[in-house]
Amino acid sequence: ASLIALGSIYLAATCLNKILFRVTLIPMGACTHLLGVATNLVYVVYFWWACHKRRHMVAQEAWDFILRGNGKWLLMGSGITQAVAFTVMPLFARQLPGSSVTVIGQSMLPFSMILSAMFLGRRYDLAQFLGVAV
């Protein structure tokens, strides 16, 4: 029962997020670039705060990997792609029909699964593939 309640809350929050994203684009109009940049700034500030708060809970070698080793390139690449997505998406989302934004987001799932299987060695079962196909 608690799993169903948690799933329902997650589904409602996801739907609300999509609705609020579309509603925010209407009054923002010409300021969508500012919206994207502000979103990136919030992510950077939150990530810094979360790392600062948890700095004693994580092993030092993990921090060394993330901040000094090969992990910094992975983190930087991920950050750049997120920044570009959050800056560009609002610029074009208001010009698309409402359902297209969701379809475009969902169409990225198969590619994410393929790339994670290729580069990260992740294995997916039949139920997960069927879930993406639906």
mmCIF file of N, CA and C in Angstrom:
data_model
loop_
_atom_site.group_PDB
_atom_site.id
_atom_site.type_symbol
_atom_site.label_atom_id
_atom_site.label_comp_id
_atom_site.label_asym_id
_atom_site.label_seq_id
_atom_site.Cartn_x
_atom_site.Cartn_y
_atom_site.Cartn_z
ATOM 1 N N ALA A 1 0.829 -1.191 0.000
ATOM 2 C CA ALA A 1 0.000 0.000 0.000
ATOM 3 C C ALA A 1 0.870 1.250 0.000
ATOM 4 N N SER A 2 1.943 1.214 0.782
ATOM 5 C CA SER A 2 2.808 2.396 0.831
ATOM 6 C C SER A 2 3.549 2.586 -0.490
ATOM 7 N N LEU A 3 3.843 1.485 -1.178
ATOM 8 C CA LEU A 3 4.501 1.575 -2.478
ATOM 9 C C LEU A 3 3.573 2.215 -3.507
ATOM 10 N N ILE A 4 2.299 1.874 -3.458
ATOM 11 C CA ILE A 4 1.322 2.476 -4.369
ATOM 12 C C ILE A 4 1.163 3.957 -4.060
ATOM 13 N N ALA A 5 1.133 4.305 -2.785
ATOM 14 C CA ALA A 5 1.025 5.710 -2.401
ATOM 15 C C ALA A 5 2.248 6.492 -2.862
ATOM 16 N N LEU A 6 3.428 5.916 -2.680
ATOM 17 C CA LEU A 6 4.652 6.580 -3.117
ATOM 18 C C LEU A 6 4.672 6.748 -4.635
ATOM 19 N N GLY A 7 4.252 5.715 -5.359
ATOM 20 C CA GLY A 7 4.174 5.801 -6.815
ATOM 21 C C GLY A 7 3.180 6.853 -7.272
ATOM 22 N N SER A 8 2.059 6.949 -6.583
ATOM 23 C CA SER A 8 1.045 7.953 -6.919
ATOM 24 C C SER A 8 1.558 9.362 -6.670
ATOM 25 N N ILE A 9 2.267 9.540 -5.566
ATOM 26 C CA ILE A 9 2.848 10.854 -5.269
ATOM 27 C C ILE A 9 3.875 11.228 -6.329
ATOM 28 N N TYR A 10 4.705 10.272 -6.716
ATOM 29 C CA TYR A 10 5.710 10.527 -7.747
ATOM 30 C C TYR A 10 5.048 10.883 -9.078
ATOM 31 N N LEU A 11 4.011 10.150 -9.449
ATOM 32 C CA LEU A 11 3.302 10.418 -10.696
ATOM 33 C C LEU A 11 2.658 11.797 -10.668
ATOM 34 N N ALA A 12 2.030 12.146 -9.555
ATOM 35 C CA ALA A 12 1.403 13.461 -9.430
ATOM 36 C C ALA A 12 2.446 14.572 -9.495
ATOM 37 N N ALA A 13 3.588 14.374 -8.835
ATOM 38 C CA ALA A 13 4.645 15.387 -8.866
ATOM 39 C C ALA A 13 5.215 15.547 -10.268
ATOM 40 N N THR A 14 5.352 14.446 -10.997
ATOM 41 C CA THR A 14 5.856 14.515 -12.363
ATOM 42 C C THR A 14 4.886 15.266 -13.261
ATOM 43 N N CYS A 15 3.607 14.960 -13.149
ATOM 44 C CA CYS A 15 2.600 15.666 -13.952
ATOM 45 C C CYS A 15 2.564 17.147 -13.603
ATOM 46 N N LEU A 16 2.613 17.449 -12.323
ATOM 47 C CA LEU A 16 2.618 18.841 -11.890
ATOM 48 C C LEU A 16 3.849 19.568 -12.411
ATOM 49 N N ASN A 17 4.998 18.896 -12.424
ATOM 50 C CA ASN A 17 6.218 19.496 -12.946
ATOM 51 C C ASN A 17 6.054 19.862 -14.418
ATOM 52 N N LYS A 18 5.492 18.959 -15.219
ATOM 53 C CA LYS A 18 5.280 19.225 -16.649
ATOM 54 C C LYS A 18 4.307 20.384 -16.848
ATOM 55 N N ILE A 19 3.229 20.392 -16.071
ATOM 56 C CA ILE A 19 2.241 21.460 -16.201
ATOM 57 C C ILE A 19 2.851 22.796 -15.814
ATOM 58 N N LEU A 20 3.561 22.834 -14.697
ATOM 59 C CA LEU A 20 4.178 24.087 -14.260
ATOM 60 C C LEU A 20 5.231 24.572 -15.243
ATOM 61 N N PHE A 21 5.952 23.644 -15.876
ATOM 62 C CA PHE A 21 6.941 24.029 -16.878
ATOM 63 C C PHE A 21 6.261 24.753 -18.033
ATOM 64 N N ARG A 22 5.148 24.206 -18.522
ATOM 65 C CA ARG A 22 4.435 24.838 -19.632
ATOM 66 C C ARG A 22 3.812 26.165 -19.196
ATOM 67 N N VAL A 23 3.256 26.211 -17.992
ATOM 68 C CA VAL A 23 2.631 27.438 -17.504
ATOM 69 C C VAL A 23 3.676 28.529 -17.295
ATOM 70 N N THR A 24 4.858 28.154 -16.849
ATOM 71 C CA THR A 24 5.923 29.130 -16.629
ATOM 72 C C THR A 24 6.375 29.757 -17.937
ATOM 73 N N LEU A 25 6.343 29.005 -19.019
ATOM 74 C CA LEU A 25 6.796 29.531 -20.303
ATOM 75 C C LEU A 25 5.887 30.627 -20.842
ATOM 76 N N ILE A 26 4.612 30.610 -20.465
ATOM 77 C CA ILE A 26 3.677 31.605 -20.997
ATOM 78 C C ILE A 26 4.029 33.010 -20.519
ATOM 79 N N PRO A 27 4.120 33.279 -19.203
ATOM 80 C CA PRO A 27 4.460 34.646 -18.797
ATOM 81 C C PRO A 27 5.929 35.000 -19.026
ATOM 82 N N MET A 28 6.799 34.001 -19.053
ATOM 83 C CA MET A 28 8.222 34.298 -19.238
ATOM 84 C C MET A 28 8.490 34.795 -20.653
ATOM 85 N N GLY A 29 7.767 34.259 -21.635
ATOM 86 C CA GLY A 29 7.849 34.718 -23.011
ATOM 87 C C GLY A 29 9.255 34.966 -23.503
ATOM 88 N N ALA A 30 9.639 36.224 -23.525
ATOM 89 C CA ALA A 30 10.945 36.612 -24.060
ATOM 90 C C ALA A 30 12.083 36.342 -23.080
ATOM 91 N N CYS A 31 11.777 35.955 -21.865
ATOM 92 C CA CYS A 31 12.817 35.748 -20.847
ATOM 93 C C CYS A 31 13.136 34.273 -20.633
ATOM 94 N N THR A 32 12.896 33.433 -21.626
ATOM 95 C CA THR A 32 13.134 32.008 -21.433
ATOM 96 C C THR A 32 14.614 31.696 -21.255
ATOM 97 N N HIS A 33 15.477 32.492 -21.878
ATOM 98 C CA HIS A 33 16.914 32.275 -21.681
ATOM 99 C C HIS A 33 17.275 32.521 -20.214
ATOM 100 N N LEU A 34 16.715 33.576 -19.637
ATOM 101 C CA LEU A 34 16.935 33.861 -18.220
ATOM 102 C C LEU A 34 16.433 32.709 -17.352
ATOM 103 N N LEU A 35 15.297 32.120 -17.708
ATOM 104 C CA LEU A 35 14.765 30.979 -16.968
ATOM 105 C C LEU A 35 15.735 29.806 -17.007
ATOM 106 N N GLY A 36 16.291 29.514 -18.178
ATOM 107 C CA GLY A 36 17.248 28.416 -18.305
ATOM 108 C C GLY A 36 18.520 28.662 -17.521
ATOM 109 N N VAL A 37 19.046 29.878 -17.595
ATOM 110 C CA VAL A 37 20.276 30.206 -16.870
ATOM 111 C C VAL A 37 20.029 30.182 -15.363
ATOM 112 N N ALA A 38 18.885 30.697 -14.925
ATOM 113 C CA ALA A 38 18.563 30.680 -13.495
ATOM 114 C C ALA A 38 18.426 29.246 -12.986
ATOM 115 N N THR A 39 17.838 28.370 -13.797
ATOM 116 C CA THR A 39 17.727 26.960 -13.412
ATOM 117 C C THR A 39 19.103 26.343 -13.233
ATOM 118 N N ASN A 40 20.017 26.637 -14.162
ATOM 119 C CA ASN A 40 21.386 26.126 -14.042
ATOM 120 C C ASN A 40 22.054 26.637 -12.777
ATOM 121 N N LEU A 41 21.860 27.909 -12.468
ATOM 122 C CA LEU A 41 22.464 28.491 -11.273
ATOM 123 C C LEU A 41 21.941 27.808 -10.012
ATOM 124 N N VAL A 42 20.649 27.534 -9.972
ATOM 125 C CA VAL A 42 20.070 26.842 -8.814
ATOM 126 C C VAL A 42 20.686 25.457 -8.663
ATOM 127 N N TYR A 43 20.855 24.739 -9.775
ATOM 128 C CA TYR A 43 21.479 23.415 -9.717
ATOM 129 C C TYR A 43 22.910 23.492 -9.195
ATOM 130 N N VAL A 44 23.682 24.445 -9.673
ATOM 131 C CA VAL A 44 25.075 24.569 -9.235
ATOM 132 C C VAL A 44 25.142 24.897 -7.755
ATOM 133 N N VAL A 45 24.319 25.833 -7.295
ATOM 134 C CA VAL A 45 24.317 26.211 -5.878
ATOM 135 C C VAL A 45 23.881 25.028 -5.011
ATOM 136 N N TYR A 46 22.836 24.305 -5.432
ATOM 137 C CA TYR A 46 22.383 23.154 -4.657
ATOM 138 C C TYR A 46 23.450 22.062 -4.626
ATOM 139 N N PHE A 47 24.089 21.788 -5.760
ATOM 140 C CA PHE A 47 25.123 20.755 -5.797
ATOM 141 C C PHE A 47 26.279 21.130 -4.870
ATOM 142 N N TRP A 48 26.694 22.385 -4.890
ATOM 143 C CA TRP A 48 27.773 22.826 -3.999
ATOM 144 C C TRP A 48 27.347 22.664 -2.541
ATOM 145 N N TRP A 49 26.115 23.081 -2.220
ATOM 146 C CA TRP A 49 25.626 22.982 -0.844
ATOM 147 C C TRP A 49 25.554 21.527 -0.394
ATOM 148 N N ALA A 50 25.030 20.643 -1.267
ATOM 149 C CA ALA A 50 24.913 19.225 -0.909
ATOM 150 C C ALA A 50 26.289 18.600 -0.711
ATOM 151 N N CYS A 51 27.244 18.922 -1.564
ATOM 152 C CA CYS A 51 28.607 18.395 -1.405
ATOM 153 C C CYS A 51 29.245 18.922 -0.125
ATOM 154 N N HIS A 52 29.053 20.199 0.147
ATOM 155 C CA HIS A 52 29.628 20.799 1.353
ATOM 156 C C HIS A 52 29.028 20.162 2.608
ATOM 157 N N LYS A 53 27.721 19.914 2.587
ATOM 158 C CA LYS A 53 27.048 19.333 3.745
ATOM 159 C C LYS A 53 27.475 17.885 3.984
ATOM 160 N N ARG A 54 27.741 17.135 2.914
ATOM 161 C CA ARG A 54 28.052 15.713 3.034
ATOM 162 C C ARG A 54 29.544 15.412 2.913
ATOM 163 N N ARG A 55 30.385 16.392 3.018
ATOM 164 C CA ARG A 55 31.814 16.178 2.775
ATOM 165 C C ARG A 55 32.445 15.185 3.749
ATOM 166 N N HIS A 56 31.899 15.046 4.954
ATOM 167 C CA HIS A 56 32.465 14.113 5.930
ATOM 168 C C HIS A 56 31.815 12.728 5.861
ATOM 169 N N MET A 57 30.746 12.584 5.092
ATOM 170 C CA MET A 57 30.054 11.296 4.988
ATOM 171 C C MET A 57 30.588 10.433 3.845
ATOM 172 N N VAL A 58 31.388 11.006 2.980
ATOM 173 C CA VAL A 58 31.878 10.296 1.799
ATOM 174 C C VAL A 58 33.378 10.094 1.943
ATOM 175 N N ALA A 59 33.850 8.936 1.515
ATOM 176 C CA ALA A 59 35.280 8.633 1.609
ATOM 177 C C ALA A 59 36.101 9.636 0.794
ATOM 178 N N GLN A 60 37.287 9.943 1.282
ATOM 179 C CA GLN A 60 38.145 10.930 0.631
ATOM 180 C C GLN A 60 38.505 10.521 -0.797
ATOM 181 N N GLU A 61 38.691 9.217 -1.047
ATOM 182 C CA GLU A 61 39.049 8.796 -2.406
ATOM 183 C C GLU A 61 37.916 9.056 -3.393
ATOM 184 N N ALA A 62 36.670 9.044 -2.925
ATOM 185 C CA ALA A 62 35.545 9.381 -3.807
ATOM 186 C C ALA A 62 35.595 10.854 -4.193
ATOM 187 N N TRP A 63 35.894 11.721 -3.213
ATOM 188 C CA TRP A 63 36.030 13.148 -3.523
ATOM 189 C C TRP A 63 37.210 13.395 -4.452
ATOM 190 N N ASP A 64 38.306 12.676 -4.215
ATOM 191 C CA ASP A 64 39.468 12.838 -5.091
ATOM 192 C C ASP A 64 39.130 12.445 -6.523
ATOM 193 N N PHE A 65 38.370 11.366 -6.695
ATOM 194 C CA PHE A 65 37.972 10.941 -8.039
ATOM 195 C C PHE A 65 37.092 11.991 -8.701
ATOM 196 N N ILE A 66 36.131 12.520 -7.945
ATOM 197 C CA ILE A 66 35.187 13.485 -8.520
ATOM 198 C C ILE A 66 35.857 14.823 -8.814
ATOM 199 N N LEU A 67 36.684 15.291 -7.924
ATOM 200 C CA LEU A 67 37.216 16.645 -8.065
ATOM 201 C C LEU A 67 38.592 16.722 -8.717
ATOM 202 N N ARG A 68 39.364 15.636 -8.668
ATOM 203 C CA ARG A 68 40.727 15.704 -9.206
ATOM 204 C C ARG A 68 41.028 14.643 -10.262
ATOM 205 N N GLY A 69 40.333 13.526 -10.212
ATOM 206 C CA GLY A 69 40.625 12.416 -11.122
ATOM 207 C C GLY A 69 39.807 12.492 -12.397
ATOM 208 N N ASN A 70 39.610 11.335 -13.011
ATOM 209 C CA ASN A 70 38.828 11.272 -14.246
ATOM 210 C C ASN A 70 37.368 11.657 -14.035
ATOM 211 N N GLY A 71 36.902 11.573 -12.813
ATOM 212 C CA GLY A 71 35.518 11.925 -12.522
ATOM 213 C C GLY A 71 35.197 13.372 -12.807
ATOM 214 N N LYS A 72 36.200 14.253 -12.726
ATOM 215 C CA LYS A 72 35.920 15.669 -12.992
ATOM 216 C C LYS A 72 35.501 15.881 -14.440
ATOM 217 N N TRP A 73 36.043 15.072 -15.360
ATOM 218 C CA TRP A 73 35.662 15.206 -16.770
ATOM 219 C C TRP A 73 34.245 14.684 -16.988
ATOM 220 N N LEU A 74 33.904 13.592 -16.299
ATOM 221 C CA LEU A 74 32.540 13.075 -16.388
ATOM 222 C C LEU A 74 31.547 14.070 -15.795
ATOM 223 N N LEU A 75 31.903 14.632 -14.652
ATOM 224 C CA LEU A 75 31.042 15.609 -13.999
ATOM 225 C C LEU A 75 30.898 16.859 -14.857
ATOM 226 N N MET A 76 31.997 17.314 -15.441
ATOM 227 C CA MET A 76 31.955 18.506 -16.284
ATOM 228 C C MET A 76 31.127 18.244 -17.545
ATOM 229 N N GLY A 77 31.309 17.087 -18.168
ATOM 230 C CA GLY A 77 30.529 16.752 -19.360
ATOM 231 C C GLY A 77 29.044 16.673 -19.066
ATOM 232 N N SER A 78 28.710 16.045 -17.947
ATOM 233 C CA SER A 78 27.312 15.957 -17.544
ATOM 234 C C SER A 78 26.740 17.339 -17.253
ATOM 235 N N GLY A 79 27.510 18.159 -16.578
ATOM 236 C CA GLY A 79 27.060 19.515 -16.257
ATOM 237 C C GLY A 79 26.848 20.370 -17.493
ATOM 238 N N ILE A 80 27.753 20.253 -18.457
ATOM 239 C CA ILE A 80 27.623 21.045 -19.685
ATOM 240 C C ILE A 80 26.387 20.621 -20.472
ATOM 241 N N THR A 81 26.167 19.319 -20.596
ATOM 242 C CA THR A 81 24.981 18.878 -21.342
ATOM 243 C C THR A 81 23.688 19.271 -20.636
ATOM 244 N N GLN A 82 23.671 19.203 -19.310
ATOM 245 C CA GLN A 82 22.486 19.649 -18.569
ATOM 246 C C GLN A 82 22.275 21.151 -18.742
ATOM 247 N N ALA A 83 23.366 21.919 -18.684
ATOM 248 C CA ALA A 83 23.257 23.370 -18.836
ATOM 249 C C ALA A 83 22.716 23.737 -20.210
ATOM 250 N N VAL A 84 23.228 23.081 -21.235
ATOM 251 C CA VAL A 84 22.734 23.356 -22.589
ATOM 252 C C VAL A 84 21.263 22.972 -22.701
ATOM 253 N N ALA A 85 20.901 21.819 -22.166
ATOM 254 C CA ALA A 85 19.506 21.368 -22.251
ATOM 255 C C ALA A 85 18.571 22.322 -21.524
ATOM 256 N N PHE A 86 18.933 22.738 -20.312
ATOM 257 C CA PHE A 86 18.051 23.619 -19.553
ATOM 258 C C PHE A 86 18.014 25.028 -20.114
ATOM 259 N N THR A 87 19.028 25.426 -20.872
ATOM 260 C CA THR A 87 19.014 26.751 -21.477
ATOM 261 C C THR A 87 18.280 26.741 -22.809
ATOM 262 N N VAL A 88 18.456 25.700 -23.593
ATOM 263 C CA VAL A 88 17.864 25.644 -24.930
ATOM 264 C C VAL A 88 16.411 25.174 -24.897
ATOM 265 N N MET A 89 16.088 24.247 -24.010
ATOM 266 C CA MET A 89 14.740 23.679 -23.991
ATOM 267 C C MET A 89 13.646 24.738 -23.827
ATOM 268 N N PRO A 90 13.748 25.670 -22.883
ATOM 269 C CA PRO A 90 12.683 26.680 -22.786
ATOM 270 C C PRO A 90 12.584 27.574 -24.018
ATOM 271 N N LEU A 91 13.698 27.765 -24.732
ATOM 272 C CA LEU A 91 13.655 28.610 -25.920
ATOM 273 C C LEU A 91 12.770 28.004 -27.008
ATOM 274 N N PHE A 92 12.775 26.687 -27.114
ATOM 275 C CA PHE A 92 12.038 26.036 -28.184
ATOM 276 C C PHE A 92 10.751 25.372 -27.723
ATOM 277 N N ALA A 93 10.626 25.089 -26.449
ATOM 278 C CA ALA A 93 9.449 24.355 -25.953
ATOM 279 C C ALA A 93 8.166 25.148 -26.142
ATOM 280 N N ARG A 94 8.219 26.460 -26.023
ATOM 281 C CA ARG A 94 6.984 27.234 -26.157
ATOM 282 C C ARG A 94 6.513 27.320 -27.600
ATOM 283 N N GLN A 95 7.372 26.966 -28.548
ATOM 284 C CA GLN A 95 6.979 26.981 -29.954
ATOM 285 C C GLN A 95 6.419 25.629 -30.401
ATOM 286 N N LEU A 96 6.520 24.618 -29.548
ATOM 287 C CA LEU A 96 6.036 23.276 -29.880
ATOM 288 C C LEU A 96 4.641 23.064 -29.311
ATOM 289 N N PRO A 97 3.860 22.179 -29.928
ATOM 290 C CA PRO A 97 2.587 21.806 -29.298
ATOM 291 C C PRO A 97 2.844 21.137 -27.951
ATOM 292 N N GLY A 98 1.910 21.249 -27.042
ATOM 293 C CA GLY A 98 2.099 20.755 -25.680
ATOM 294 C C GLY A 98 2.522 19.310 -25.571
ATOM 295 N N SER A 99 1.963 18.439 -26.394
ATOM 296 C CA SER A 99 2.290 17.020 -26.287
ATOM 297 C C SER A 99 3.672 16.696 -26.844
ATOM 298 N N SER A 100 4.215 17.540 -27.701
ATOM 299 C CA SER A 100 5.515 17.251 -28.323
ATOM 300 C C SER A 100 6.651 17.246 -27.314
ATOM 301 N N VAL A 101 6.580 18.114 -26.316
ATOM 302 C CA VAL A 101 7.650 18.193 -25.321
ATOM 303 C C VAL A 101 7.774 16.864 -24.581
ATOM 304 N N THR A 102 6.656 16.284 -24.196
ATOM 305 C CA THR A 102 6.668 14.999 -23.501
ATOM 306 C C THR A 102 7.153 13.884 -24.417
ATOM 307 N N VAL A 103 6.710 13.892 -25.661
ATOM 308 C CA VAL A 103 7.121 12.856 -26.612
ATOM 309 C C VAL A 103 8.620 12.931 -26.871
ATOM 310 N N ILE A 104 9.152 14.126 -27.004
ATOM 311 C CA ILE A 104 10.593 14.289 -27.224
ATOM 312 C C ILE A 104 11.364 13.766 -26.020
ATOM 313 N N GLY A 105 10.898 14.093 -24.818
ATOM 314 C CA GLY A 105 11.563 13.598 -23.615
ATOM 315 C C GLY A 105 11.529 12.084 -23.525
ATOM 316 N N GLN A 106 10.378 11.492 -23.836
ATOM 317 C CA GLN A 106 10.249 10.039 -23.784
ATOM 318 C C GLN A 106 11.064 9.354 -24.875
ATOM 319 N N SER A 107 11.242 10.016 -26.009
ATOM 320 C CA SER A 107 11.997 9.393 -27.104
ATOM 321 C C SER A 107 13.478 9.264 -26.776
ATOM 322 N N MET A 108 13.941 9.958 -25.761
ATOM 323 C CA MET A 108 15.347 9.862 -25.362
ATOM 324 C C MET A 108 15.622 8.622 -24.514
ATOM 325 N N LEU A 109 14.591 8.011 -23.937
ATOM 326 C CA LEU A 109 14.793 6.851 -23.069
ATOM 327 C C LEU A 109 15.478 5.670 -23.754
ATOM 328 N N PRO A 110 15.053 5.259 -24.954
ATOM 329 C CA PRO A 110 15.768 4.130 -25.580
ATOM 330 C C PRO A 110 17.246 4.422 -25.818
ATOM 331 N N PHE A 111 17.548 5.655 -26.222
ATOM 332 C CA PHE A 111 18.948 6.014 -26.448
ATOM 333 C C PHE A 111 19.738 6.003 -25.142
ATOM 334 N N SER A 112 19.112 6.462 -24.062
ATOM 335 C CA SER A 112 19.774 6.419 -22.759
ATOM 336 C C SER A 112 20.058 4.986 -22.341
ATOM 337 N N MET A 113 19.109 4.101 -22.582
ATOM 338 C CA MET A 113 19.304 2.691 -22.226
ATOM 339 C C MET A 113 20.415 2.065 -23.061
ATOM 340 N N ILE A 114 20.429 2.351 -24.347
ATOM 341 C CA ILE A 114 21.464 1.789 -25.223
ATOM 342 C C ILE A 114 22.839 2.299 -24.823
ATOM 343 N N LEU A 115 22.947 3.609 -24.593
ATOM 344 C CA LEU A 115 24.247 4.178 -24.226
ATOM 345 C C LEU A 115 24.714 3.686 -22.862
ATOM 346 N N SER A 116 23.803 3.556 -21.901
ATOM 347 C CA SER A 116 24.225 3.063 -20.587
ATOM 348 C C SER A 116 24.629 1.597 -20.660
ATOM 349 N N ALA A 117 23.996 0.836 -21.541
ATOM 350 C CA ALA A 117 24.407 -0.563 -21.721
ATOM 351 C C ALA A 117 25.782 -0.641 -22.378
ATOM 352 N N MET A 118 26.025 0.238 -23.356
ATOM 353 C CA MET A 118 27.312 0.214 -24.066
ATOM 354 C C MET A 118 28.463 0.704 -23.189
ATOM 355 N N PHE A 119 28.274 1.857 -22.553
ATOM 356 C CA PHE A 119 29.385 2.499 -21.853
ATOM 357 C C PHE A 119 29.485 2.134 -20.377
ATOM 358 N N LEU A 120 28.360 1.853 -19.748
ATOM 359 C CA LEU A 120 28.370 1.559 -18.316
ATOM 360 C C LEU A 120 28.190 0.080 -18.012
ATOM 361 N N GLY A 121 27.904 -0.710 -19.037
ATOM 362 C CA GLY A 121 27.718 -2.139 -18.827
ATOM 363 C C GLY A 121 26.424 -2.486 -18.116
ATOM 364 N N ARG A 122 25.476 -1.590 -18.128
ATOM 365 C CA ARG A 122 24.190 -1.812 -17.452
ATOM 366 C C ARG A 122 23.395 -2.851 -18.223
ATOM 367 N N ARG A 123 22.722 -3.736 -17.503
ATOM 368 C CA ARG A 123 21.875 -4.752 -18.130
ATOM 369 C C ARG A 123 20.417 -4.471 -17.770
ATOM 370 N N TYR A 124 19.566 -4.592 -18.757
ATOM 371 C CA TYR A 124 18.136 -4.359 -18.563
ATOM 372 C C TYR A 124 17.379 -5.659 -18.793
ATOM 373 N N ASP A 125 16.299 -5.841 -18.046
ATOM 374 C CA ASP A 125 15.487 -7.039 -18.255
ATOM 375 C C ASP A 125 14.323 -6.720 -19.199
ATOM 376 N N LEU A 126 13.564 -7.739 -19.535
ATOM 377 C CA LEU A 126 12.480 -7.597 -20.503
ATOM 378 C C LEU A 126 11.418 -6.606 -20.026
ATOM 379 N N ALA A 127 11.112 -6.613 -18.740
ATOM 380 C CA ALA A 127 10.094 -5.700 -18.201
ATOM 381 C C ALA A 127 10.517 -4.243 -18.378
ATOM 382 N N GLN A 128 11.800 -3.957 -18.203
ATOM 383 C CA GLN A 128 12.272 -2.587 -18.378
ATOM 384 C C GLN A 128 12.186 -2.156 -19.841
ATOM 385 N N PHE A 129 12.550 -3.047 -20.761
ATOM 386 C CA PHE A 129 12.423 -2.727 -22.182
ATOM 387 C C PHE A 129 10.961 -2.511 -22.576
ATOM 388 N N LEU A 130 10.076 -3.343 -22.056
ATOM 389 C CA LEU A 130 8.653 -3.180 -22.347
ATOM 390 C C LEU A 130 8.117 -1.876 -21.764
ATOM 391 N N GLY A 131 8.596 -1.501 -20.587
ATOM 392 C CA GLY A 131 8.184 -0.240 -19.980
ATOM 393 C C GLY A 131 8.580 0.958 -20.816
ATOM 394 N N VAL A 132 9.754 0.914 -21.399
ATOM 395 C CA VAL A 132 10.204 2.003 -22.270
ATOM 396 C C VAL A 132 9.412 2.001 -23.570
ATOM 397 N N ALA A 133 9.119 0.816 -24.092
ATOM 398 C CA ALA A 133 8.368 0.716 -25.348
ATOM 399 C C ALA A 133 6.947 1.255 -25.197
ATOM 400 N N VAL A 134 6.366 1.079 -24.017
ATOM 401 C CA VAL A 134 4.999 1.556 -23.794
ATOM 402 C C VAL A 134 5.034 3.054 -23.683
#
